[in-house]
């Protein structure tokens, strides 16, 4: 069964807390990774890797740079799940 | 045909390290390229690195480190019958570095070869030394990792110039005695040639190119299983390790592998902070400095894992001398 946006957000919050030490409650859809959460390109790679383990969705490096907000990742995961 | 009889096991008798005198800080790099101290520290964990003098060669640094390891082992040069130099940055391919180093250290007519597995070179060379002793091909082996990466770096390319550095590290390997038991565990090694273009030098007139993000992804996902396999092959649980000494590639790769390995008792090497990434030299250099600072003690069990261009990787558990 497909995950809801809220479930993806919760999972993403746990990942970002572990990878970058940003408290999960600060991870909200409108936040920008670079500008609001102070997450750099290498942490984005770690988030992508953890997201693959958690959601079963691969986020390649060349698509990672287009995911600038938390909402972008939620949508990427939702669409990738739907097409899986 | 008769075949040789070797020792039942091999162990490391001593380490030695050498760093060039000149320390280059991040602020110094920021004067000539668009970068800054905070950016470099947060991305790769390096505060300063050592850079060799223009006339200081890979063989010079290899001799300095090898000489210290030899002195620490208490052996004389005549006891060594094989010299292996792991390097991917020699000034020339012909002649090799190992025979030159042997001559300069007064080691008479040993087997001598260079080994190129890039940043995994020391772990490959250590495995080769251990196997040579166990099969009877050699009695005592001088294993050296030495690199002058500064001569293969484009000093206007901030993606590589902030990372790579120069230095050498060495170990003397000999047969295990009955009271010590074996001191070098089985090697777990491999390669991924499909990723060859992620770290390469195009030709002899070119500099090192690295796709940092792809290498970071590979290193933080593919290596902790290799590290765990090396522990299992040695009959150890990662929780029993007292030191973890990965190739000093990038502090964030080191921390990610350590976190996924799960070795809470292990002192994790962070020599990269002041040494930079010295490729095949980084593991023995880090260990020699950890021993000098009493951060590890004789008898400690350390997991080593080297990884880099090729892509090549290798890991083994060792008992520290």
XYZ file of C-alpha atoms in Angstrom:
405
model
C 0.000 0.000 0.000
C 1.300 3.441 -0.900
C 2.440 5.707 1.913
C 0.675 8.953 2.653
C 2.568 12.241 2.432
C 2.459 12.404 6.226
C 4.086 8.972 6.526
C 6.815 9.952 4.089
C 7.371 13.214 6.013
C 7.654 11.336 9.304
C 10.163 8.903 7.810
C 12.126 11.749 6.257
C 12.220 13.568 9.597
C 13.762 10.489 11.247
C 16.359 10.202 8.472
C 17.357 13.884 8.624
C 17.600 13.739 12.411
C 19.999 10.790 12.156
C 22.059 12.002 9.191
C 22.298 15.735 9.882
C 21.237 16.099 13.512
C 18.276 18.319 12.613
C 15.353 17.631 15.029
C 12.543 15.816 13.185
C 9.942 18.426 14.219
C 11.846 21.077 12.250
C 11.465 19.049 9.077
C 8.311 20.477 7.493
C 7.311 20.390 3.790
C 8.104 24.006 2.892
C 11.666 23.925 4.299
C 14.619 24.239 1.946
C 17.417 21.774 2.690
C 20.236 24.235 2.052
C 18.711 27.523 3.233
C 16.519 26.423 6.157
C 17.976 23.152 7.414
C 21.671 23.849 6.658
C 22.055 20.515 4.847
C 24.857 20.302 2.258
C 25.262 18.156 -0.864
C 27.034 15.315 0.939
C 24.297 15.106 3.584
C 21.787 15.019 0.721
C 23.566 11.911 -0.581
C 23.308 10.328 2.868
C 19.613 11.233 3.019
C 19.080 9.682 -0.426
C 20.822 6.488 0.657
C 18.783 6.267 3.871
C 15.590 7.016 1.928
C 16.348 4.084 -0.339
C 16.599 1.766 2.680
C 13.455 3.177 4.295
C 11.163 3.736 1.307
C 12.660 1.393 -1.288
C 12.984 4.327 -3.689
C 16.276 5.092 -5.439
C 17.186 8.776 -5.789
C 20.102 9.047 -8.284
C 22.773 11.747 -7.843
C 21.722 13.574 -11.020
C 18.159 13.994 -9.720
C 19.225 14.862 -6.193
C 20.257 18.397 -7.123
C 16.691 19.191 -8.252
C 15.206 18.262 -4.870
C 15.555 21.529 -2.975
C 12.714 21.350 -0.449
C 11.303 18.664 1.831
C 8.121 18.722 -0.279
C 10.196 17.953 -3.421
C 11.450 14.740 -1.796
C 7.975 13.776 -0.600
C 6.661 14.152 -4.139
C 9.629 12.257 -5.622
C 9.076 9.345 -3.262
C 5.310 9.327 -3.833
C 5.665 9.339 -7.642
C 8.435 6.737 -7.628
C 6.292 4.477 -5.433
C 3.300 4.935 -7.712
C 5.295 3.956 -10.795
C 7.020 1.017 -9.097
C 58.735 -30.577 -7.234
C 59.307 -29.404 -3.707
C 57.284 -26.473 -2.337
C 58.218 -23.984 0.363
C 57.071 -24.232 3.950
C 56.000 -20.973 5.552
C 55.047 -19.674 8.960
C 51.625 -20.513 10.414
C 50.784 -16.822 10.669
C 52.161 -13.309 10.180
C 52.130 -10.251 12.414
C 53.135 -6.611 12.334
C 56.327 -5.917 14.317
C 56.455 -2.104 14.055
C 55.032 0.930 12.290
C 56.755 4.085 11.091
C 55.465 7.289 9.579
C 56.828 10.341 7.791
C 55.241 13.680 6.936
C 56.829 16.488 4.926
C 57.696 19.605 6.950
C 55.406 22.065 5.191
C 51.888 22.328 6.632
C 49.311 24.061 4.408
C 46.236 25.433 6.160
C 42.785 25.942 4.677
C 43.252 29.706 4.962
C 46.346 29.429 2.790
C 44.373 27.554 0.113
C 41.602 30.156 0.325
C 44.083 32.796 -0.819
C 44.416 31.178 -4.252
C 41.019 29.530 -4.812
C 37.367 30.177 -4.075
C 36.967 28.268 -0.805
C 37.211 28.860 2.948
C 38.176 27.143 6.182
C 34.606 26.486 7.354
C 33.567 24.976 4.004
C 36.563 22.624 3.854
C 36.245 21.532 7.482
C 32.538 20.798 7.155
C 32.806 18.905 3.824
C 35.953 16.845 4.307
C 37.087 17.408 7.892
C 40.567 18.666 7.006
C 42.143 21.618 8.878
C 45.627 21.381 7.365
C 47.649 19.007 5.241
C 51.346 18.331 4.626
C 52.845 19.024 1.216
C 56.254 17.738 0.130
C 59.057 20.012 -1.025
C 59.484 20.236 -4.824
C 62.629 18.095 -4.717
C 61.237 15.590 -2.170
C 60.294 12.339 -3.929
C 57.993 9.413 -3.180
C 61.147 7.329 -2.591
C 62.510 9.935 -0.110
C 59.321 9.766 1.963
C 59.132 5.968 1.650
C 62.731 5.690 2.941
C 62.000 7.950 5.910
C 58.926 5.969 6.986
C 60.479 2.601 6.167
C 63.626 3.444 8.118
C 61.582 4.302 11.214
C 59.553 1.090 11.002
C 62.750 -0.922 10.563
C 64.349 0.771 13.583
C 61.194 0.158 15.641
C 61.174 -3.530 14.772
C 64.655 -4.064 16.201
C 65.626 -5.945 13.038
C 68.619 -5.168 10.875
C 68.276 -4.439 7.126
C 69.708 -7.866 6.315
C 66.695 -9.520 7.993
C 64.341 -8.118 5.335
C 63.921 -10.191 2.195
C 60.939 -8.506 0.530
C 60.066 -4.809 0.070
C 56.622 -3.800 -1.207
C 55.857 -0.131 -1.879
C 52.192 0.724 -2.389
C 52.013 3.928 -4.413
C 50.054 5.447 -7.277
C 52.000 8.714 -7.526
C 55.674 7.929 -8.282
C 57.627 10.455 -10.338
C 58.292 7.731 -12.901
C 57.241 4.134 -13.489
C 60.760 2.986 -14.335
C 62.556 1.992 -12.193
C 60.172 1.047 -9.404
C 60.334 2.725 -5.998
C 60.792 -0.461 -3.944
C 64.239 -1.412 -5.243
C 65.515 2.157 -4.727
C 64.169 2.238 -1.180
C 65.755 -1.141 -0.428
C 69.157 0.027 -1.652
C 68.997 3.269 0.314
C 67.995 1.448 3.516
C 70.827 -1.051 3.086
C 68.566 -4.032 2.441
C 70.626 -6.352 0.251
C 68.953 -7.905 -2.829
C 65.405 -8.359 -1.496
C 62.415 -9.087 -3.680
C 61.128 -5.588 -4.463
C 57.988 -4.429 -6.197
C 55.546 -1.521 -6.339
C 51.848 -2.170 -5.977
C 49.098 0.094 -7.288
C 45.707 -0.280 -5.657
C 45.515 3.478 -5.055
C 44.118 4.323 -1.601
C 43.580 0.614 -0.891
C 47.280 -0.031 -1.577
C 48.493 -0.500 1.989
C 45.863 -3.135 2.810
C 46.637 -4.969 -0.451
C 50.368 -4.836 0.292
C 49.866 -6.002 3.879
C 47.832 -8.983 2.658
C 50.535 -9.779 0.085
C 53.231 -9.578 2.786
C 51.258 -11.833 5.116
C 50.724 -14.381 2.345
C 54.425 -14.303 1.392
C 55.390 -15.119 4.979
C 52.763 -17.830 5.345
C 53.819 -19.528 2.109
C 57.542 -19.229 2.809
C 58.290 -16.798 -0.027
C 59.650 -14.300 2.503
C 60.760 -14.211 6.121
C 60.370 -10.511 6.958
C 58.699 -7.932 4.752
C 58.935 -4.148 4.718
C 55.566 -2.769 3.580
C 55.378 0.925 2.724
C 52.611 3.223 1.514
C 54.055 6.458 0.085
C 52.441 9.174 -1.987
C 53.166 12.587 -3.416
C 49.653 13.439 -4.540
C 50.525 17.131 -4.713
C 52.285 16.517 -8.043
C 49.113 15.018 -9.559
C 46.713 17.696 -8.292
C 45.482 20.738 -10.211
C 46.014 23.486 -7.630
C 43.204 25.544 -9.163
C 40.656 22.689 -8.805
C 39.105 23.148 -5.394
C 37.300 19.787 -5.511
C 40.617 17.917 -5.285
C 43.217 20.435 -4.065
C 41.578 20.725 -0.636
C 41.701 16.952 -0.091
C 44.952 15.404 -1.285
C 48.305 15.535 0.506
C 51.725 13.893 0.785
C 53.278 11.452 3.243
C 54.371 7.894 3.928
C 53.693 5.107 6.388
C 55.360 1.734 6.810
C 55.123 -1.559 8.659
C 57.578 -4.382 9.216
C 55.831 -7.747 8.950
C 57.265 -11.002 10.244
C 56.216 -14.485 11.273
C 53.875 -14.883 14.219
C 55.431 -16.462 17.274
C 53.752 -19.045 19.458
C 53.197 -16.613 22.327
C 51.812 -13.799 20.164
C 49.675 -15.882 17.800
C 48.697 -14.625 14.363
C 48.445 -10.845 14.040
C 47.055 -10.301 10.546
C 43.574 -11.585 9.787
C 42.234 -12.751 6.414
C 41.908 -10.000 3.825
C 38.534 -9.246 2.276
C 39.217 -7.468 -0.980
C 37.617 -6.606 -4.264
C 37.161 -4.046 -6.975
C 34.480 -2.298 -9.007
C 35.964 -1.512 -12.402
C 32.614 -0.199 -13.629
C 33.315 2.853 -11.459
C 36.806 3.456 -12.911
C 35.865 6.868 -14.301
C 34.855 8.170 -10.838
C 38.519 8.739 -9.855
C 41.108 8.890 -12.608
C 44.055 10.626 -14.225
C 43.462 10.724 -17.998
C 47.111 10.602 -19.104
C 50.591 11.498 -17.911
C 49.995 15.210 -18.585
C 46.737 15.366 -16.638
C 45.675 15.796 -13.025
C 43.458 13.738 -10.734
C 39.766 14.038 -11.437
C 37.242 12.877 -8.866
C 33.450 12.684 -8.900
C 33.156 13.382 -5.183
C 29.437 12.844 -4.787
C 29.437 9.443 -6.521
C 32.476 8.296 -4.545
C 30.871 9.491 -1.318
C 27.678 7.541 -2.087
C 29.642 4.402 -2.924
C 31.904 4.664 0.135
C 29.048 5.226 2.568
C 26.999 2.298 1.222
C 29.379 -0.390 -0.071
C 32.133 -0.445 2.541
C 30.585 -1.232 5.909
C 29.556 -4.713 4.675
C 33.201 -5.288 3.609
C 34.372 -4.104 7.040
C 31.960 -6.509 8.754
C 33.112 -9.379 6.512
C 36.732 -8.745 7.486
C 35.756 -8.949 11.171
C 33.799 -12.158 10.579
C 36.704 -13.671 8.622
C 38.969 -13.019 11.623
C 36.392 -14.542 13.983
C 35.668 -11.237 15.679
C 32.632 -9.148 16.421
C 32.980 -5.428 15.550
C 32.050 -4.697 19.163
C 35.370 -6.282 20.248
C 37.521 -3.968 18.118
C 39.660 -1.483 20.025
C 40.607 0.587 16.977
C 39.135 1.333 13.578
C 41.587 2.769 11.060
C 39.954 3.364 7.687
C 41.704 5.090 4.791
C 41.677 8.799 5.636
C 39.606 9.848 2.632
C 37.105 12.256 4.129
C 36.084 12.581 7.782
C 32.416 12.249 6.882
C 33.023 8.967 5.045
C 35.014 7.740 8.062
C 32.212 8.686 10.460
C 29.515 7.144 8.244
C 31.336 3.808 7.947
C 32.096 3.789 11.688
C 28.443 4.440 12.519
C 27.251 1.615 10.258
C 29.983 -0.779 11.442
C 28.902 -0.557 15.075
C 32.184 -0.697 16.994
C 31.475 1.280 20.179
C 34.780 0.395 21.893
C 36.938 1.316 18.922
C 39.096 4.416 18.770
C 38.338 5.759 15.287
C 41.322 7.249 13.430
C 40.836 10.894 12.463
C 44.365 11.652 11.285
C 42.933 13.317 8.170
C 42.304 16.497 10.202
C 45.987 17.440 10.126
C 47.369 15.028 7.503
C 44.881 15.316 4.645
C 44.188 12.402 2.311
C 47.510 10.669 1.622
C 46.071 7.682 -0.298
C 48.036 4.471 0.364
C 50.058 6.173 3.118
C 47.086 7.196 5.230
C 46.470 3.988 7.211
C 50.061 3.255 8.363
C 50.682 6.987 8.862
C 47.582 7.297 11.054
C 48.555 4.194 13.026
C 52.125 5.361 13.597
C 50.805 8.669 14.935
C 48.159 6.997 17.110
C 50.882 4.783 18.601
C 53.120 7.838 19.262
C 50.250 9.611 21.043
C 49.374 6.481 23.072
C 45.874 6.474 21.628
C 46.266 2.756 20.994
C 48.374 0.179 22.818
C 50.212 -2.997 21.940
C 47.822 -5.912 21.539
C 44.888 -3.778 20.426
C 42.838 -5.240 17.608
C 42.389 -2.767 14.773
C 40.224 -3.061 11.688
C 41.880 -1.545 8.613
C 39.993 -0.740 5.430
C 41.464 0.884 2.335
C 39.397 2.066 -0.639
C 39.885 4.303 -3.626
C 40.581 4.581 -7.324
C 40.020 1.474 -9.403
C 37.715 1.224 -7.653
C 39.671 -1.076 -5.318
C 39.064 -1.922 -1.683
C 40.529 -4.233 0.978
C 40.059 -4.796 4.703
C 41.640 -6.903 7.421
C 41.844 -7.078 11.207
C 45.341 -6.716 12.685
C 46.838 -6.929 16.156
C 48.934 -3.849 16.912
C 52.611 -4.322 17.822
